Tab-separated table of C-alpha atoms in Angstrom:
chain	number	residue	atom	x	y	z
A	27	UNK	CA	31.099	8.554	-2.856
A	28	UNK	CA	29.120	4.932	-2.585
A	29	UNK	CA	25.673	4.508	-1.992
A	30	UNK	CA	24.823	2.635	1.813
A	31	UNK	CA	21.113	0.995	1.559
A	32	UNK	CA	20.099	0.508	5.235
A	33	UNK	CA	17.035	-1.038	6.381
A	34	UNK	CA	15.518	-0.435	10.139
A	35	UNK	CA	12.233	-0.879	11.770
A	36	UNK	CA	13.214	1.737	13.823
A	37	UNK	CA	13.665	5.160	11.910
A	38	UNK	CA	14.392	8.095	13.211
A	39	UNK	CA	11.272	10.587	13.157
A	40	UNK	CA	13.677	13.190	11.154
A	41	UNK	CA	14.440	10.714	8.532
A	42	UNK	CA	10.569	10.079	8.210
A	43	UNK	CA	9.809	13.695	8.200
A	44	UNK	CA	12.623	14.006	5.432
A	45	UNK	CA	11.414	11.651	3.457
A	46	UNK	CA	7.246	13.212	3.930
A	47	UNK	CA	9.022	16.735	3.309
A	48	UNK	CA	10.509	15.340	0.128
A	49	UNK	CA	7.866	13.657	-1.282
A	50	UNK	CA	5.641	16.543	-1.069
A	51	UNK	CA	8.079	19.072	-2.516
A	52	UNK	CA	8.344	16.455	-5.554
A	53	UNK	CA	4.340	15.803	-5.719
A	54	UNK	CA	3.695	19.765	-5.254
A	55	UNK	CA	6.133	20.585	-8.090
A	56	UNK	CA	4.299	17.517	-10.315
A	57	UNK	CA	0.496	18.243	-9.714
A	58	UNK	CA	0.439	21.526	-7.393
A	59	UNK	CA	-0.304	21.669	-3.638
A	60	UNK	CA	-2.528	19.314	-1.894
A	61	UNK	CA	-3.898	21.441	0.470
A	62	UNK	CA	-3.924	19.219	2.817
A	63	UNK	CA	-5.627	19.529	6.141
A	64	UNK	CA	-6.137	17.232	8.757
A	65	UNK	CA	-9.702	16.295	9.165
A	66	UNK	CA	-11.079	14.464	13.229
A	67	UNK	CA	-14.955	13.566	13.935
A	68	UNK	CA	-15.010	12.459	17.539
A	69	UNK	CA	-18.315	11.335	19.677
A	70	UNK	CA	-17.767	11.764	23.507
A	71	UNK	CA	-19.920	10.177	26.569
A	72	UNK	CA	-18.423	12.920	29.437
A	73	UNK	CA	-14.638	12.821	28.933
A	74	UNK	CA	-14.558	9.638	27.347
A	75	UNK	CA	-13.915	9.338	23.590
A	76	UNK	CA	-16.306	6.753	22.836
A	77	UNK	CA	-15.963	6.971	18.719
A	78	UNK	CA	-14.301	9.007	16.316
A	79	UNK	CA	-12.029	9.391	12.675
A	80	UNK	CA	-9.073	10.304	11.491
A	81	UNK	CA	-7.988	11.508	8.279
A	82	UNK	CA	-7.120	14.509	6.466
A	83	UNK	CA	-8.472	16.240	2.978
A	84	UNK	CA	-6.173	16.414	-0.215
A	85	UNK	CA	-6.313	17.208	-3.643
A	86	UNK	CA	-10.105	17.513	-3.095
A	87	UNK	CA	-10.421	14.056	-1.573
A	88	UNK	CA	-11.913	12.657	2.216
A	89	UNK	CA	-9.669	9.905	3.180
A	90	UNK	CA	-10.519	8.159	5.905
A	91	UNK	CA	-7.852	6.209	8.083
A	92	UNK	CA	-8.931	5.599	11.070
A	93	UNK	CA	-12.470	4.700	11.900
A	94	UNK	CA	-13.346	3.415	15.374
A	95	UNK	CA	-16.274	2.751	17.324
A	96	UNK	CA	-16.288	1.097	21.335
A	97	UNK	CA	-17.733	-1.913	21.331
A	98	UNK	CA	-20.497	-0.767	23.846
A	99	UNK	CA	-21.806	1.819	21.023
A	100	UNK	CA	-21.530	-0.629	18.146
A	101	UNK	CA	-24.462	-1.348	16.102
A	102	UNK	CA	-25.775	2.289	16.577
A	103	UNK	CA	-25.805	3.910	13.534
A	104	UNK	CA	-22.336	6.057	14.594
A	105	UNK	CA	-20.260	4.781	11.803
A	106	UNK	CA	-22.778	6.653	8.890
A	107	UNK	CA	-23.551	9.345	11.218
A	108	UNK	CA	-19.815	10.305	11.738
A	109	UNK	CA	-18.888	9.432	7.973
A	110	UNK	CA	-21.915	12.076	7.064
A	111	UNK	CA	-20.065	14.665	9.590
A	112	UNK	CA	-17.057	14.304	7.542
A	113	UNK	CA	-17.989	14.197	4.080
A	114	UNK	CA	-20.344	17.802	5.310
A	115	UNK	CA	-16.615	19.611	6.291
A	116	UNK	CA	-14.847	18.024	3.094
A	117	UNK	CA	-17.662	19.519	0.981
A	118	UNK	CA	-16.952	22.865	2.625
A	119	UNK	CA	-13.305	22.191	1.984
A	120	UNK	CA	-14.367	21.473	-1.518
A	121	UNK	CA	-13.773	18.083	-1.895
A	122	UNK	CA	-15.187	15.978	-5.101
A	123	UNK	CA	-14.613	12.737	-3.632
A	124	UNK	CA	-13.860	10.334	-0.458
A	125	UNK	CA	-12.220	7.046	-0.011
A	126	UNK	CA	-11.963	4.670	2.768
A	127	UNK	CA	-10.422	1.079	2.771
A	128	UNK	CA	-11.209	-1.760	5.782
A	129	UNK	CA	-10.457	-5.606	5.935
A	130	UNK	CA	-13.661	-5.951	7.771
A	131	UNK	CA	-17.101	-7.571	6.755
A	132	UNK	CA	-18.959	-5.634	8.755
A	133	UNK	CA	-17.331	-2.552	8.014
A	134	UNK	CA	-17.677	-2.833	4.618
A	135	UNK	CA	-21.257	-3.089	4.491
A	136	UNK	CA	-21.142	-0.300	6.354
A	137	UNK	CA	-19.544	1.923	3.715
A	138	UNK	CA	-21.935	0.739	1.345
A	139	UNK	CA	-25.009	1.615	2.884
A	140	UNK	CA	-23.282	5.085	3.497
A	141	UNK	CA	-22.716	4.888	-0.233
A	142	UNK	CA	-19.361	3.853	-0.658
A	143	UNK	CA	-18.736	1.819	-4.043
A	144	UNK	CA	-15.482	-1.314	-3.954
A	145	UNK	CA	-13.177	0.340	-6.477
A	146	UNK	CA	-10.545	-2.294	-5.703
A	147	UNK	CA	-9.526	-5.584	-3.481
A	148	UNK	CA	-6.265	-7.440	-2.048
A	149	UNK	CA	-7.131	-10.669	-0.786
A	150	UNK	CA	-5.878	-12.517	2.137
A	151	UNK	CA	-4.470	-8.536	3.175
A	152	UNK	CA	-4.333	-9.675	6.333
A	153	UNK	CA	-4.588	-13.519	5.832
A	154	UNK	CA	-8.054	-14.633	5.381
A	155	UNK	CA	-9.708	-11.672	4.862
A	156	UNK	CA	-10.074	-8.976	1.828
A	157	UNK	CA	-9.174	-5.539	1.661
A	158	UNK	CA	-11.449	-3.640	-0.184
A	159	UNK	CA	-11.023	-0.111	-1.356
A	160	UNK	CA	-14.433	2.445	-1.574
A	161	UNK	CA	-15.050	5.403	-3.357
A	162	UNK	CA	-17.859	8.204	-3.177
A	163	UNK	CA	-18.667	11.020	-5.079
A	164	UNK	CA	-19.302	14.067	-2.718
A	165	UNK	CA	-21.316	16.104	-5.808
């Protein structure tokens, strides 16, 4: 049977699920199970979320995928506080390191102030900005 290659901007959720599970299975065989667990830190004011982190831990690392703070709560140290809470939970999960990326210059400053160090950068990602990749030892 011939191979058919398709490109789509609307992949079926079942196809994405298949790819994710297939890659996880391959990685489990190659390096062992990741132990991936979601991790979130949420800051609420009443019923409203005003700041939060979403990420996960896997293979002994904390990855902060999203960090958001409402405009009205920026500049009050919430990013550092939330990172500290996420890192404490990651340590409880026996993680030895953390990583994060950003193309926001203010966020870069905050992450460096929290002890993260740049280990790589992609200029013009997005155009006019540099995406920085940072890590921090949790031991």
